[in-house]
Short mmCIF file of C-alpha atoms in Angstrom, two decimals:
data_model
loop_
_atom_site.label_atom_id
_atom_site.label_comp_id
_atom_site.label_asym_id
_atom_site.label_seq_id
_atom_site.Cartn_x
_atom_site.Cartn_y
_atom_site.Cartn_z
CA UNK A 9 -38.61 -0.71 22.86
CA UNK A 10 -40.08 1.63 25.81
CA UNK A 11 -42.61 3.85 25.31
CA UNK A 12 -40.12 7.03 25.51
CA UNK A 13 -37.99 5.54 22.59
CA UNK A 14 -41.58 5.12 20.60
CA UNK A 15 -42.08 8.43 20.60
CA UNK A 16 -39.23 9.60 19.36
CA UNK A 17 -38.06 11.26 16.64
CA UNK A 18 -41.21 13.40 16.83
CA UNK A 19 -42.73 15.15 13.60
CA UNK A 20 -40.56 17.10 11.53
CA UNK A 21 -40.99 20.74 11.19
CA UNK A 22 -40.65 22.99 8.44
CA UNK A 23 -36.93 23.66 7.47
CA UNK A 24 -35.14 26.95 5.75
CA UNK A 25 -32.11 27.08 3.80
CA UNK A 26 -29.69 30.19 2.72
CA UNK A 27 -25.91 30.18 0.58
CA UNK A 28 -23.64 32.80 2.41
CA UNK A 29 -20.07 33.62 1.80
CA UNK A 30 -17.47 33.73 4.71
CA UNK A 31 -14.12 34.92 4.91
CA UNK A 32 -11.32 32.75 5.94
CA UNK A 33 -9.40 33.86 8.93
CA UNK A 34 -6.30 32.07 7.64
CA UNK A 35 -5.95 32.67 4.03
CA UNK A 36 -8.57 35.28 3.69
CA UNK A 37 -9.98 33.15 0.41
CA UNK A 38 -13.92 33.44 0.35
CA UNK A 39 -15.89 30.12 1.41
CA UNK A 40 -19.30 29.19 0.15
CA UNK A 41 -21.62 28.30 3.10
CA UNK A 42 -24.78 26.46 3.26
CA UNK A 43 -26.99 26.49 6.10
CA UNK A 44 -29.59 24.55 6.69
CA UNK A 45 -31.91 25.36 9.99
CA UNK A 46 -35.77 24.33 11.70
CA UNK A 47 -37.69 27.83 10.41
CA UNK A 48 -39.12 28.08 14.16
CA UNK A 49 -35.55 28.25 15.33
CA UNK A 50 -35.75 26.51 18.00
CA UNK A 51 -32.53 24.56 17.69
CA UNK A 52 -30.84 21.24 19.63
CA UNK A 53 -27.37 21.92 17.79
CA UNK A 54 -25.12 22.23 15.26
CA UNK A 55 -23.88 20.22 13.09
CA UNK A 56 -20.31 20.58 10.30
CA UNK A 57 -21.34 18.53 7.52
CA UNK A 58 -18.23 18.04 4.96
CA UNK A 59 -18.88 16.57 1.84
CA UNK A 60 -17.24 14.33 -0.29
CA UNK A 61 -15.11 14.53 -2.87
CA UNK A 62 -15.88 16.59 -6.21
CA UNK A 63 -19.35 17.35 -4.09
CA UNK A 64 -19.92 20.84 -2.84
CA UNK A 65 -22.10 22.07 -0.13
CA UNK A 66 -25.01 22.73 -1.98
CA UNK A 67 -25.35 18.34 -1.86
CA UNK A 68 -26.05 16.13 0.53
CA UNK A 69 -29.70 18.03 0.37
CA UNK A 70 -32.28 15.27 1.63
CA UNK A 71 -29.77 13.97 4.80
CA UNK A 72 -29.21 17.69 6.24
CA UNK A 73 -32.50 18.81 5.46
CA UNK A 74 -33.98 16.19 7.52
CA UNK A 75 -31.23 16.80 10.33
CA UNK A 76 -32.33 20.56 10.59
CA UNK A 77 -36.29 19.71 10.43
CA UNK A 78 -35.76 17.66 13.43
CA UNK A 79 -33.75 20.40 15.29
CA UNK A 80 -30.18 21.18 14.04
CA UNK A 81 -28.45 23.97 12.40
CA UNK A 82 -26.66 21.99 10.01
CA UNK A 83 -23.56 24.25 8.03
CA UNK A 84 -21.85 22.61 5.05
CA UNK A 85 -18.95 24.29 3.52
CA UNK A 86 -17.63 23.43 -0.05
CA UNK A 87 -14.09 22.76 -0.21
CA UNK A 88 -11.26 23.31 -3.00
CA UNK A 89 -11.99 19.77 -4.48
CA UNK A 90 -15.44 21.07 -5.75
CA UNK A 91 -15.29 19.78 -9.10
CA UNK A 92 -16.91 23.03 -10.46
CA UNK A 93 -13.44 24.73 -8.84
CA UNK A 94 -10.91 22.29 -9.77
CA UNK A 95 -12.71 23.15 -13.58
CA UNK A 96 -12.63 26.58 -12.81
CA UNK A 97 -8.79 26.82 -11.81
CA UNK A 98 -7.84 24.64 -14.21
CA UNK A 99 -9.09 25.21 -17.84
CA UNK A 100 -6.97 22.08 -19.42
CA UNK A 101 -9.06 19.88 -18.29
CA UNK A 102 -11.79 21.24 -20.91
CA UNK A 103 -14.45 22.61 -18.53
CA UNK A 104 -16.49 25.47 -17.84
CA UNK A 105 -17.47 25.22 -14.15
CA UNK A 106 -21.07 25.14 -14.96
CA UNK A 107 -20.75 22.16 -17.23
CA UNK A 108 -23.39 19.74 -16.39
CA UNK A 109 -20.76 17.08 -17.65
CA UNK A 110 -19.13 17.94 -14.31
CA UNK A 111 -21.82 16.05 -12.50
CA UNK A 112 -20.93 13.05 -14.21
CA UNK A 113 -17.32 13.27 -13.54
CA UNK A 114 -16.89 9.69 -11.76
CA UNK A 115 -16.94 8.50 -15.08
CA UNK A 116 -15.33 10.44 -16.80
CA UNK A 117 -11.88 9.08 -17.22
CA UNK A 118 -9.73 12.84 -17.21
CA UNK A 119 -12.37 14.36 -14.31
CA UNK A 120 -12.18 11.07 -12.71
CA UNK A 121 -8.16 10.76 -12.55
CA UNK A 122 -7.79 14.64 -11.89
CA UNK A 123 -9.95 14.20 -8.52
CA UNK A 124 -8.45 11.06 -7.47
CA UNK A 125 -5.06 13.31 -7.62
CA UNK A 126 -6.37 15.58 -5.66
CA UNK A 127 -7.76 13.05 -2.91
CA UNK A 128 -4.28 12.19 -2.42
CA UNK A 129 -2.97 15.39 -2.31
CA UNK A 130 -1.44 16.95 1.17
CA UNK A 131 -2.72 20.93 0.41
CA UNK A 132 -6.18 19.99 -0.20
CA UNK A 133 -5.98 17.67 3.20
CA UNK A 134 -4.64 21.18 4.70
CA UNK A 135 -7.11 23.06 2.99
CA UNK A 136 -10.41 21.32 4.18
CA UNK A 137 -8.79 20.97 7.56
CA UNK A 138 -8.52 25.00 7.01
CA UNK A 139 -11.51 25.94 5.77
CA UNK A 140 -13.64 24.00 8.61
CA UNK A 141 -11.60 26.30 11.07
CA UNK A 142 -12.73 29.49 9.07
CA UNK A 143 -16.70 28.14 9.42
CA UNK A 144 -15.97 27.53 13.63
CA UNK A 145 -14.40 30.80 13.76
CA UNK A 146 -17.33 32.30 12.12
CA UNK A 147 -20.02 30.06 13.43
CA UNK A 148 -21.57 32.45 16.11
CA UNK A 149 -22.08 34.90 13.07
CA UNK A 150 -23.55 31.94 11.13
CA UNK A 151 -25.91 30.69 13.55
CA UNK A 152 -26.97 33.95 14.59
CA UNK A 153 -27.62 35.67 11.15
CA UNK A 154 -30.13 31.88 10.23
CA UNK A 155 -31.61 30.36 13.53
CA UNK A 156 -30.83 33.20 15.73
CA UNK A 157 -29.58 31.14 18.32
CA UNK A 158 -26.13 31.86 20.49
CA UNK A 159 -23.29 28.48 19.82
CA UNK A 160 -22.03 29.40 23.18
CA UNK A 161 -24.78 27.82 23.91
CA UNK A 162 -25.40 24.63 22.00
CA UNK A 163 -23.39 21.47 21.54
CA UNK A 164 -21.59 20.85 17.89
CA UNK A 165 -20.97 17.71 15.99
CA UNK A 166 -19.01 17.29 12.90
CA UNK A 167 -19.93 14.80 10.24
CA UNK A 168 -18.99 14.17 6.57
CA UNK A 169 -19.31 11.54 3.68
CA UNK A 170 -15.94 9.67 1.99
CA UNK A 171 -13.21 12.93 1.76
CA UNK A 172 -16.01 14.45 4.08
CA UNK A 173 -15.72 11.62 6.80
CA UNK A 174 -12.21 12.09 6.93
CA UNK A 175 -11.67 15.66 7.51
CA UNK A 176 -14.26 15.02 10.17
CA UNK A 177 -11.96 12.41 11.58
CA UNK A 178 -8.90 15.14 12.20
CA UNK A 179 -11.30 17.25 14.28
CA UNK A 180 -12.06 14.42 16.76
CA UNK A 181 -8.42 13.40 17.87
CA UNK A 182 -6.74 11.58 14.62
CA UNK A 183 -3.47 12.21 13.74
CA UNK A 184 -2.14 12.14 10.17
CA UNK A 185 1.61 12.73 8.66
CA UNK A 186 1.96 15.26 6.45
CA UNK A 187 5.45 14.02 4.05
CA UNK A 188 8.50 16.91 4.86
CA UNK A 189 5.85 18.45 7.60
CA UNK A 190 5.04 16.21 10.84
CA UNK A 191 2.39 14.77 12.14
CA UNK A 192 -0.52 16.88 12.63
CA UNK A 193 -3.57 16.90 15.15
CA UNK A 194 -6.83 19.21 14.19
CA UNK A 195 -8.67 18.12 17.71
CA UNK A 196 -11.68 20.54 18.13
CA UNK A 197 -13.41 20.67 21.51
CA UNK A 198 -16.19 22.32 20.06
CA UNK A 199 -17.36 19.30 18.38
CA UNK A 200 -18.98 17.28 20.72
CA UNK A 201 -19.61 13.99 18.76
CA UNK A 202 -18.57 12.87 15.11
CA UNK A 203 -20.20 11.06 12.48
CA UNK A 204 -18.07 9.30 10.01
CA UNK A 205 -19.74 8.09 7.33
CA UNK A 206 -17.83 5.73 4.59
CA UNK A 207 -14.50 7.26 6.38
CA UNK A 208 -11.03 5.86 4.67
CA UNK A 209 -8.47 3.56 6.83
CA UNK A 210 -5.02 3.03 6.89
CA UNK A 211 -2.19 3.94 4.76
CA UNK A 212 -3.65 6.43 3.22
CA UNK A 213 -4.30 10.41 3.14
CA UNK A 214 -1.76 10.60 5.99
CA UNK A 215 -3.08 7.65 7.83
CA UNK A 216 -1.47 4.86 9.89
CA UNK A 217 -1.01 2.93 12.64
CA UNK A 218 -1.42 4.70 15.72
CA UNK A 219 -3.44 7.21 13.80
CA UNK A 220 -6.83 6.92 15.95
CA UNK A 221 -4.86 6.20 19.26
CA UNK A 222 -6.09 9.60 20.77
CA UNK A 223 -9.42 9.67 18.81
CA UNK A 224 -12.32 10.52 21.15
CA UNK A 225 -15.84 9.69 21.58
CA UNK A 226 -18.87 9.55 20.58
CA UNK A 227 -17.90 8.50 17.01
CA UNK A 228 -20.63 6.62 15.17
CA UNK A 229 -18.69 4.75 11.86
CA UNK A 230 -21.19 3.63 9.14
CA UNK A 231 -20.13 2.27 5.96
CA UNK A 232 -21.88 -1.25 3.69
CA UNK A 233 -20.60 -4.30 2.40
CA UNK A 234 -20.28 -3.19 -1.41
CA UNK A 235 -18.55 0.29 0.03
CA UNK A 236 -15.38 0.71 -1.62
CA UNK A 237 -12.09 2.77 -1.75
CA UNK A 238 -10.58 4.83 -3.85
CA UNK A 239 -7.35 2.12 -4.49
CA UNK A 240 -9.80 -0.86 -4.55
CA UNK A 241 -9.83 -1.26 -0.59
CA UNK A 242 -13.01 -3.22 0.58
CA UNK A 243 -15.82 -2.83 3.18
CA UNK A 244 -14.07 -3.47 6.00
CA UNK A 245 -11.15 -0.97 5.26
CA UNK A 246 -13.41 1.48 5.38
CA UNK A 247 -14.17 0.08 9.27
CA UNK A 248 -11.10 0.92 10.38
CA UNK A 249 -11.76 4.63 12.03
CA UNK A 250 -14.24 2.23 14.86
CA UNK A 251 -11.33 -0.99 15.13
CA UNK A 252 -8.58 0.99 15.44
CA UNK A 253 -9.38 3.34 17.99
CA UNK A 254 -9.85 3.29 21.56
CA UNK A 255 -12.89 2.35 23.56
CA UNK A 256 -15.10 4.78 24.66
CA UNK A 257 -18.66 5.86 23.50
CA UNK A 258 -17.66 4.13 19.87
CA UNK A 259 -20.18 2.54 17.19
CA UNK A 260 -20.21 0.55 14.24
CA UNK A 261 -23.23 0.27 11.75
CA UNK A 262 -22.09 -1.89 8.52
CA UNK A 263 -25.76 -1.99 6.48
CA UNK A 264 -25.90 -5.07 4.52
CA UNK A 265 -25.58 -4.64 0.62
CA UNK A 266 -25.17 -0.70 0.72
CA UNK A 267 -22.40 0.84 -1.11
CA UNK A 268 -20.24 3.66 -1.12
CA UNK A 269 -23.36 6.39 -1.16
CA UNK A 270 -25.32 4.16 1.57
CA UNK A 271 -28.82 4.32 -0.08
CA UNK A 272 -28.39 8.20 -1.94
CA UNK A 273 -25.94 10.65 -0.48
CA UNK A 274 -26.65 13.13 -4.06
CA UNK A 275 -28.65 13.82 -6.44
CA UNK A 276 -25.66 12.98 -8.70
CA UNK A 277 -24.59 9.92 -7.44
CA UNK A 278 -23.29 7.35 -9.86
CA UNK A 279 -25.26 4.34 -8.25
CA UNK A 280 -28.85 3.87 -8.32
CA UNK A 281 -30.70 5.22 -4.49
CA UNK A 282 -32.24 2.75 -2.38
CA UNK A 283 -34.85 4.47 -0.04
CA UNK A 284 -35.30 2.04 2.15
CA UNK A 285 -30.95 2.14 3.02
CA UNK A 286 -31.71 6.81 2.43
CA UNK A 287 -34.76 6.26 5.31
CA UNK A 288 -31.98 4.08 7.85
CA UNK A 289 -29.52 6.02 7.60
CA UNK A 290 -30.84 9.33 8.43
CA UNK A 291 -33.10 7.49 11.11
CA UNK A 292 -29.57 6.19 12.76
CA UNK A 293 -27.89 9.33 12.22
CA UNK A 294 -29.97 11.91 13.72
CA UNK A 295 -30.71 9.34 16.89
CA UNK A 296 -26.97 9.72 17.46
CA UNK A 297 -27.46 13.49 17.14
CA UNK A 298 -30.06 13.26 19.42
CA UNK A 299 -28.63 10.81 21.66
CA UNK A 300 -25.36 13.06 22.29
CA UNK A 301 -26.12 16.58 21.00
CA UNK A 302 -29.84 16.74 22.19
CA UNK A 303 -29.65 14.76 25.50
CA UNK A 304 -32.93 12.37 24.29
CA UNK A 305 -33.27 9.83 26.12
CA UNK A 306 -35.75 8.10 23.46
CA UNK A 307 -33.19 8.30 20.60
CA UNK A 308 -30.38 6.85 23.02
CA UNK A 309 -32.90 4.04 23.60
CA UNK A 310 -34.03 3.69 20.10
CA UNK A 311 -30.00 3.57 19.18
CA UNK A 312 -29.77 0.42 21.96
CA UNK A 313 -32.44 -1.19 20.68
CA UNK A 314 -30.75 -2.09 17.34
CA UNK A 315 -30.32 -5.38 17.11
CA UNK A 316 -29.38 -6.85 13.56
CA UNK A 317 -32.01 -4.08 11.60
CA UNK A 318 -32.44 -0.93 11.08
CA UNK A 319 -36.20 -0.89 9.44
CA UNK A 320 -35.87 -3.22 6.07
CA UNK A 321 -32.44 -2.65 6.74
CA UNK A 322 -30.00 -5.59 7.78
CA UNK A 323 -27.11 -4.54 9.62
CA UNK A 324 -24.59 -5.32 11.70
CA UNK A 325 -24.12 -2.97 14.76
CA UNK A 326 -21.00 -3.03 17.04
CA UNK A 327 -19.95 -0.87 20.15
CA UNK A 328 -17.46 -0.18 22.22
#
C-alpha cells in the first residue's frame, strides 16, 4: 500500500444528528427524516441511506454516524414498512407502536408474517421508491437547514441494507415489473454511486432477467456467506445485483461467515454483532464513498489494495 492510501481515512471528527419532518411532493403524507452530518460542516457529500425492512431511520446509527464523522451528510428516511407504522395502521395485529415487543418482531411469528407480506407487496415498492423522491426534492432544504452546505454543489450516493439495498437499486438504472402496471425505471442522476448492501436477486420484488441490463456504475454489492433471503435464497442470490449487470466501475465484497446484518447493522438485530465484520464494513464502505463521492485518491488505493482481507476479515473481492 502507498503512502497516500496509509494515510487515509484520516481522524474522525465530531458528528451531529437532528429528526425533521418533510412533506412529500407526491402524496403530501409527512416523512420522518434523519440527518446525520460532520458538526464543522465541512462536507464531501451526501449520502440516501434506506433501511431495511421493519427498521426506521432512526437505525443503522453506528454505520452513518461514522460516514458523516468522516465527511458526509448522510439522510435516512423511514418508510411505510416501519414496524412501529404497520402497528400503528393496523391495530389487529395487537400493537401499540411504541411496543418494545416491536423490536423483536423477526420472531415473532404474526409481526414476522405481516412484514414479510409487506416485502412482497407492489405499493410499499412504490412507496419507498416515492418517498426517496420527496427527500431529493427536498434535499437542498435538508442539507442547508444541518451542514449548511449547497447539493448543487456536492456529489450524492444512495445506499441501503436488505429492502433498503433494493430501493437503492431502482435509483441506479434497474428495472422492475410492477403486475397490471409495466415495467418501471426510478434512474436518478443525482446519485452518483450506489451501495447495495445484502440487495435481493431475481424473481422477486419485481425482479428478473434483464432487470440490471441498464444498471450503472459505481455500484459496490456486499453481502456474506450465511446471508440469506427472505424465501430461503442463499448467499450467492443475494450476488446477483454485481453478476447480472453490466461492466463498468462494478464491485463485489462477499465477507466470509457474515450474515444477513454483516457484523451489526441495529441495535435490534436478531443475530449476535461481530465487530471485527461492523469495523470492515464501514472501513470498505466509506473508501467507496471516498473513492467516488470525495475524489481520494488514498481510499481508491486502499479499495485496490484488497486482496482476500479486509482487516481480520476474509473476503472475497470481485470487479468489473
Amino acid at each position: 500500500m502507498d503512502s497516500v492510501s496509509e494515510q487515509w481515512p484520516g481522524s474522525p471528527r465530531p458528528a451531529r444528528a437532528t429528526r425533521r419532518m418533510i412533506t412529500s411532493p407526491e402524496d403530501g403524507q409527512p416523512v420522518e427524516v434523519t440527518c446525520r452530518w460532520p458538526e464543522d460542516g465541512a462536507v464531501k457529500g451526501f449520502v440516501v441511506f434506506c433501511h431495511g425492512l421493519g427498521a426506521s431511520g432512526r437505525d443503522q446509527e453506528e454505520l452513518t454516524r461514522f460516514w458523516a464523522s468522516h465527511g458526509y451528510l448522510v439522510v435516512l428516511p423511514t418508510f411505510a414498512d416501519w414496524v412501529g407504522a404497520v402497528a400503528a395502521a393496523e391495530p389487529g395485529l395487537g400493537y401499540a407502536a411504541d411496543d418494545r415487543e416491536l423490536l423483536r418482531w423477526t420472531t415473532v411469528p404474526v409481526l414476522r408474517s405481516r412484514l414479510y407480506e409487506i416485502l412482497h407487496t407492489p405499493a410499499y415498492w412504490l412507496a419507498r421508491a416515492g418517498i426517496v423522491r420527496a427527500v431529493m426534492a427536498r434535499i437542498e432544504d435538508i442539507a442547508a437547514s444541518t451542514c449548511g452546505a449547497s447539493v448543487g454543489t456536492l456529489p450524492g450516493a444512495i445506499a441501503g441494507h436488505s429492502f433498503g439495498a433494493y430501493t437503492s437499486q431502482l435509483f441506479s438504472g434497474v428495472e422492475i415489473d410492477i403486475p397490471e402496471d409495466g415495467t418501471r425505471d426510478f434512474t436518478d442522476e443525482r446519485f452518483r454511486a450506489a451501495l447495495l448492501l445484502s440487495a435481493p436477486g431475481r424473481h422477486q420484488q419485481g425482479l428478473r432477467d434483464g432487470s440490471w441490463d441498464r444498471m450503472r456504475g459505481p455500484v459496490l454489492t456486499v453481502t456474506g456467506t450465511h446471508d440469506v433471503g427472505s424465501r430461503g435464497q442463499d448467499w450467492r442470490w443475494k450476488t446477483e445485483p454485481f453478476e447480472l449487470a453490466p461492466p463498468g466501475d462494478k464491485c463485489l465484497t462477499v465477507f466470509a461467515d457474515a450474515d444477513h446484518y454483516l457484523g451489526g447493522m441495529t441495535d435490534n438485530d436478531p443475530t449476535p454483532h461481530r465487530p471485527e465484520q461492523q469495523r470492515a464494513v464501514a472501513t470498505l464502505t466509506l473508501a467507496f464513498l471516498d473513492a467516488h463521492l470525495g475524489r481520494d485518491p488514498g481510499a481508491r488505493g486502499w479499495l485496490e489494495s484488497i486482496s482476500d482481507r479486509i482487516g481480520a476479515c476474509p473476503v472475497t473481492i470481485r470487479r468489473k
